[in-house]
Amino acid sequence: MSAKKETLGKTVGVVVAVCLVCSIIVSGSAVGLRSLQQTNAALDKQSNIIEAAGLMDKAQGDIAATFDKYVEEKYVDLSTGEYVEKPSENYDMYKAAKDPNYTVKVEGSNVGFQQRASIAAIYVVKDDQGKVDRIILPVHGSGLWDLMYGFLAIDSDGNTVRELVYYNQKETPGLGGEIQNPSWKAKWSGKKLYEDGEVAIQVKKNANPSDPYAVDALSGATLTSNGVQNTLTYWLGENGYGPYLKNQSWKS
């Protein structure tokens, strides 16, 4: 009987030891890979910004160097539209939306979220001569299934769309997921955002391609198209980037 107990005890001990060793290995791997994961996440973000900036041809695979050369990250107080200092070393506008120090309640909008950060990160793109070429604004809003995240690239006139790049969305493939289709993305280039100071851009069915204020809605994806419309209406309005685009601070 004692031999059996001893054998059982040894078995349990071995199992516990193996589990302990495995947990240490897994924990060590997670810690060791964290830095690499953060680097890859930053590179992916820069890649999407470079696409919105129209710099993929110049990048030639070196995204980080191209970003450093042509793109400047700035921070904007959305209530005034003025540039401010970076709030903290690791500031993230999406995480800050949950921080009481930076949270602003969203009211009277069907954009799909209830609060946003008071300070947004925007990206100023310059050409080889150092002249401002585009302004890239992070935008997000609800689609059919979840929030959709993207970058809206605007000409230095503050009114003409250059690119609309969605990089994180869970829409239905072949329907709402077509927001990432190059042919639909191409329809945005040259469209106007404002008319007489009011948000005028529309996503609608059977839009006339020659209409400077309209983009044809996605076929069979009404709720996704409505989500894009609601996203732009909010972020281009007075509670979003409206004050910043009116100030045109990038020209000063």
mmCIF file of C-alpha atoms in Angstrom, residues 10-194:
data_model
loop_
_atom_site.group_PDB
_atom_site.id
_atom_site.type_symbol
_atom_site.label_atom_id
_atom_site.label_comp_id
_atom_site.label_asym_id
_atom_site.label_seq_id
_atom_site.Cartn_x
_atom_site.Cartn_y
_atom_site.Cartn_z
ATOM 1 C CA LYS A 10 5.924 10.609 -7.411
ATOM 2 C CA THR A 11 3.510 10.760 -10.361
ATOM 3 C CA VAL A 12 1.766 13.819 -8.968
ATOM 4 C CA GLY A 13 5.118 15.410 -8.285
ATOM 5 C CA VAL A 14 6.324 14.812 -11.822
ATOM 6 C CA VAL A 15 3.086 16.235 -13.255
ATOM 7 C CA VAL A 16 3.349 19.342 -11.068
ATOM 8 C CA ALA A 17 6.993 19.800 -12.016
ATOM 9 C CA VAL A 18 6.265 19.471 -15.734
ATOM 10 C CA CYS A 19 3.376 21.956 -15.476
ATOM 11 C CA LEU A 20 5.575 24.388 -13.588
ATOM 12 C CA VAL A 21 8.375 24.137 -16.143
ATOM 13 C CA CYS A 22 5.914 24.565 -19.026
ATOM 14 C CA SER A 23 4.317 27.612 -17.402
ATOM 15 C CA ILE A 24 7.735 29.191 -16.916
ATOM 16 C CA ILE A 25 8.622 28.555 -20.562
ATOM 17 C CA VAL A 26 5.315 29.958 -21.810
ATOM 18 C CA SER A 27 5.554 33.021 -19.572
ATOM 19 C CA GLY A 28 9.149 33.613 -20.602
ATOM 20 C CA SER A 29 8.238 33.319 -24.278
ATOM 21 C CA ALA A 30 5.355 35.766 -23.877
ATOM 22 C CA VAL A 31 7.602 38.312 -22.193
ATOM 23 C CA GLY A 32 10.357 37.758 -24.719
ATOM 24 C CA LEU A 33 8.024 38.158 -27.687
ATOM 25 C CA ARG A 34 6.218 41.218 -26.336
ATOM 26 C CA SER A 35 8.777 43.606 -27.730
ATOM 27 C CA LEU A 36 8.623 41.921 -31.148
ATOM 28 C CA GLN A 37 4.824 42.033 -31.121
ATOM 29 C CA GLN A 38 4.869 45.740 -30.297
ATOM 30 C CA THR A 39 7.363 46.376 -33.080
ATOM 31 C CA ASN A 40 5.240 44.474 -35.595
ATOM 32 C CA ALA A 41 2.096 46.335 -34.494
ATOM 33 C CA ALA A 42 3.839 49.683 -34.945
ATOM 34 C CA LEU A 43 5.118 48.636 -38.368
ATOM 35 C CA ASP A 44 1.639 47.531 -39.436
ATOM 36 C CA LYS A 45 0.221 50.891 -38.370
ATOM 37 C CA GLN A 46 2.945 52.745 -40.258
ATOM 38 C CA SER A 47 2.268 50.606 -43.332
ATOM 39 C CA ASN A 48 -1.384 51.648 -43.404
ATOM 40 C CA ILE A 49 -0.452 55.284 -42.938
ATOM 41 C CA ILE A 50 2.081 55.028 -45.760
ATOM 42 C CA GLU A 51 -0.656 53.585 -47.980
ATOM 43 C CA ALA A 52 -2.975 56.469 -47.106
ATOM 44 C CA ALA A 53 -0.101 58.848 -47.765
ATOM 45 C CA GLY A 54 0.374 57.445 -51.275
ATOM 46 C CA LEU A 55 3.989 56.558 -50.516
ATOM 47 C CA MET A 56 4.033 52.803 -51.083
ATOM 48 C CA ASP A 57 6.029 53.167 -54.299
ATOM 49 C CA LYS A 58 8.674 55.205 -52.512
ATOM 50 C CA ALA A 59 8.763 52.856 -49.549
ATOM 51 C CA GLN A 60 10.024 49.885 -51.597
ATOM 52 C CA GLY A 61 9.720 47.657 -48.568
ATOM 53 C CA ASP A 62 11.337 50.033 -46.063
ATOM 54 C CA ILE A 63 8.195 51.264 -44.331
ATOM 55 C CA ALA A 64 9.837 52.600 -41.171
ATOM 56 C CA ALA A 65 12.416 54.719 -43.006
ATOM 57 C CA THR A 66 9.787 56.129 -45.375
ATOM 58 C CA PHE A 67 7.518 56.974 -42.459
ATOM 59 C CA ASP A 68 10.344 58.760 -40.625
ATOM 60 C CA LYS A 69 11.266 60.740 -43.731
ATOM 61 C CA TYR A 70 7.846 61.918 -44.908
ATOM 62 C CA VAL A 71 5.380 61.615 -42.040
ATOM 63 C CA GLU A 72 5.155 63.647 -38.857
ATOM 64 C CA GLU A 73 2.861 62.591 -36.043
ATOM 65 C CA LYS A 74 1.132 65.469 -34.285
ATOM 66 C CA TYR A 75 -1.478 65.786 -31.564
ATOM 67 C CA VAL A 76 -4.639 67.856 -31.783
ATOM 68 C CA ASP A 77 -7.032 69.048 -29.102
ATOM 69 C CA LEU A 78 -10.303 68.276 -30.863
ATOM 70 C CA SER A 79 -12.230 70.966 -28.977
ATOM 71 C CA THR A 80 -10.049 73.757 -30.361
ATOM 72 C CA GLY A 81 -8.436 72.200 -33.427
ATOM 73 C CA GLU A 82 -5.040 73.366 -32.191
ATOM 74 C CA TYR A 83 -1.847 71.370 -31.859
ATOM 75 C CA VAL A 84 -0.833 70.296 -28.355
ATOM 76 C CA GLU A 85 2.047 68.420 -26.832
ATOM 77 C CA LYS A 86 1.912 64.639 -26.771
ATOM 78 C CA PRO A 87 0.061 63.843 -23.527
ATOM 79 C CA SER A 88 2.377 61.003 -22.520
ATOM 80 C CA GLU A 89 5.135 58.843 -23.949
ATOM 81 C CA ASN A 90 2.847 55.924 -24.753
ATOM 82 C CA TYR A 91 -0.308 57.892 -25.509
ATOM 83 C CA ASP A 92 -2.842 56.062 -27.687
ATOM 84 C CA MET A 93 -6.021 57.902 -28.667
ATOM 85 C CA TYR A 94 -8.112 54.728 -28.647
ATOM 86 C CA LYS A 95 -6.936 53.602 -25.224
ATOM 87 C CA ALA A 96 -7.276 57.174 -23.953
ATOM 88 C CA ALA A 97 -11.001 57.043 -24.752
ATOM 89 C CA LYS A 98 -11.301 54.977 -21.557
ATOM 90 C CA ASP A 99 -9.099 57.277 -19.482
ATOM 91 C CA PRO A 100 -11.127 59.743 -17.337
ATOM 92 C CA ASN A 101 -8.452 62.377 -17.938
ATOM 93 C CA TYR A 102 -9.058 62.360 -21.685
ATOM 94 C CA THR A 103 -12.556 60.967 -22.193
ATOM 95 C CA VAL A 104 -15.221 62.999 -23.982
ATOM 96 C CA LYS A 105 -18.788 61.739 -24.077
ATOM 97 C CA VAL A 106 -20.307 61.310 -27.532
ATOM 98 C CA GLU A 107 -23.906 62.484 -27.727
ATOM 99 C CA GLY A 108 -26.443 62.940 -30.509
ATOM 100 C CA SER A 109 -24.597 60.702 -32.937
ATOM 101 C CA ASN A 110 -25.074 57.184 -34.314
ATOM 102 C CA VAL A 111 -21.365 56.756 -34.999
ATOM 103 C CA GLY A 112 -21.321 53.623 -32.837
ATOM 104 C CA PHE A 113 -19.338 54.554 -29.735
ATOM 105 C CA GLN A 114 -20.197 56.497 -26.576
ATOM 106 C CA GLN A 115 -16.901 58.175 -25.811
ATOM 107 C CA ARG A 116 -13.740 59.296 -27.521
ATOM 108 C CA ALA A 117 -10.410 60.807 -26.565
ATOM 109 C CA SER A 118 -10.149 64.581 -26.270
ATOM 110 C CA ILE A 119 -6.765 64.545 -28.020
ATOM 111 C CA ALA A 120 -6.216 62.816 -31.348
ATOM 112 C CA ALA A 121 -3.047 61.759 -33.135
ATOM 113 C CA ILE A 122 -2.939 62.983 -36.737
ATOM 114 C CA TYR A 123 -0.278 62.606 -39.423
ATOM 115 C CA VAL A 124 1.136 65.369 -41.571
ATOM 116 C CA VAL A 125 2.697 64.118 -44.813
ATOM 117 C CA LYS A 126 5.309 66.223 -46.595
ATOM 118 C CA ASP A 127 6.839 65.905 -50.041
ATOM 119 C CA ASP A 128 10.534 65.888 -50.958
ATOM 120 C CA GLN A 129 10.604 69.681 -50.770
ATOM 121 C CA GLY A 130 9.170 69.703 -47.256
ATOM 122 C CA LYS A 131 5.795 71.035 -48.359
ATOM 123 C CA VAL A 132 2.663 69.615 -46.758
ATOM 124 C CA ASP A 133 1.061 67.181 -49.188
ATOM 125 C CA ARG A 134 -1.622 65.405 -47.149
ATOM 126 C CA ILE A 135 -3.193 65.271 -43.730
ATOM 127 C CA ILE A 136 -4.096 61.813 -42.457
ATOM 128 C CA LEU A 137 -6.854 61.521 -39.874
ATOM 129 C CA PRO A 138 -7.644 58.341 -37.913
ATOM 130 C CA VAL A 139 -11.372 57.568 -38.046
ATOM 131 C CA HIS A 140 -13.564 54.815 -36.662
ATOM 132 C CA GLY A 141 -17.237 53.991 -36.409
ATOM 133 C CA SER A 142 -19.641 51.085 -36.398
ATOM 134 C CA GLY A 143 -20.289 48.848 -39.378
ATOM 135 C CA LEU A 144 -22.629 45.880 -39.564
ATOM 136 C CA TRP A 145 -20.814 43.718 -37.015
ATOM 137 C CA ASP A 146 -18.351 45.872 -35.120
ATOM 138 C CA LEU A 147 -16.330 49.074 -35.180
ATOM 139 C CA MET A 148 -14.333 49.744 -38.347
ATOM 140 C CA TYR A 149 -11.001 51.556 -38.126
ATOM 141 C CA GLY A 150 -9.383 53.518 -40.921
ATOM 142 C CA PHE A 151 -7.333 56.481 -42.079
ATOM 143 C CA LEU A 152 -8.779 59.355 -44.100
ATOM 144 C CA ALA A 153 -6.143 61.141 -46.186
ATOM 145 C CA ILE A 154 -7.035 64.710 -47.145
ATOM 146 C CA ASP A 155 -5.293 67.099 -49.511
ATOM 147 C CA SER A 156 -3.511 70.082 -47.986
ATOM 148 C CA ASP A 157 -6.533 72.206 -48.974
ATOM 149 C CA GLY A 158 -8.382 70.532 -46.091
ATOM 150 C CA ASN A 159 -11.315 69.550 -48.300
ATOM 151 C CA THR A 160 -10.296 67.050 -50.981
ATOM 152 C CA VAL A 161 -10.103 63.318 -50.294
ATOM 153 C CA ARG A 162 -6.965 61.538 -51.429
ATOM 154 C CA GLU A 163 -7.486 58.111 -49.820
ATOM 155 C CA LEU A 164 -9.801 56.293 -47.433
ATOM 156 C CA VAL A 165 -8.033 53.222 -46.056
ATOM 157 C CA TYR A 166 -9.798 50.809 -43.724
ATOM 158 C CA TYR A 167 -7.345 48.499 -41.988
ATOM 159 C CA ASN A 168 -9.381 46.860 -39.236
ATOM 160 C CA GLN A 169 -12.940 45.697 -39.886
ATOM 161 C CA LYS A 170 -15.098 42.597 -39.422
ATOM 162 C CA GLU A 171 -17.588 43.120 -42.226
ATOM 163 C CA THR A 172 -18.956 40.294 -44.332
ATOM 164 C CA PRO A 173 -16.491 39.185 -47.056
ATOM 165 C CA GLY A 174 -17.783 40.020 -50.513
ATOM 166 C CA LEU A 175 -20.264 42.540 -49.119
ATOM 167 C CA GLY A 176 -19.279 45.026 -46.413
ATOM 168 C CA GLY A 177 -15.732 43.717 -46.571
ATOM 169 C CA GLU A 178 -15.481 45.401 -49.968
ATOM 170 C CA ILE A 179 -14.538 48.616 -48.189
ATOM 171 C CA GLN A 180 -11.004 47.284 -48.623
ATOM 172 C CA ASN A 181 -11.472 46.556 -52.326
ATOM 173 C CA PRO A 182 -9.087 48.739 -54.389
ATOM 174 C CA SER A 183 -11.832 49.531 -56.926
ATOM 175 C CA TRP A 184 -14.093 50.997 -54.226
ATOM 176 C CA LYS A 185 -11.245 52.788 -52.509
ATOM 177 C CA ALA A 186 -10.334 54.418 -55.823
ATOM 178 C CA LYS A 187 -13.773 56.078 -55.965
ATOM 179 C CA TRP A 188 -12.856 58.361 -53.087
ATOM 180 C CA SER A 189 -9.943 60.149 -54.697
ATOM 181 C CA GLY A 190 -10.824 63.743 -55.519
ATOM 182 C CA LYS A 191 -14.160 63.838 -53.692
ATOM 183 C CA LYS A 192 -14.984 66.954 -51.675
ATOM 184 C CA LEU A 193 -15.836 66.840 -47.993
ATOM 185 C CA TYR A 194 -17.409 70.237 -47.344
#
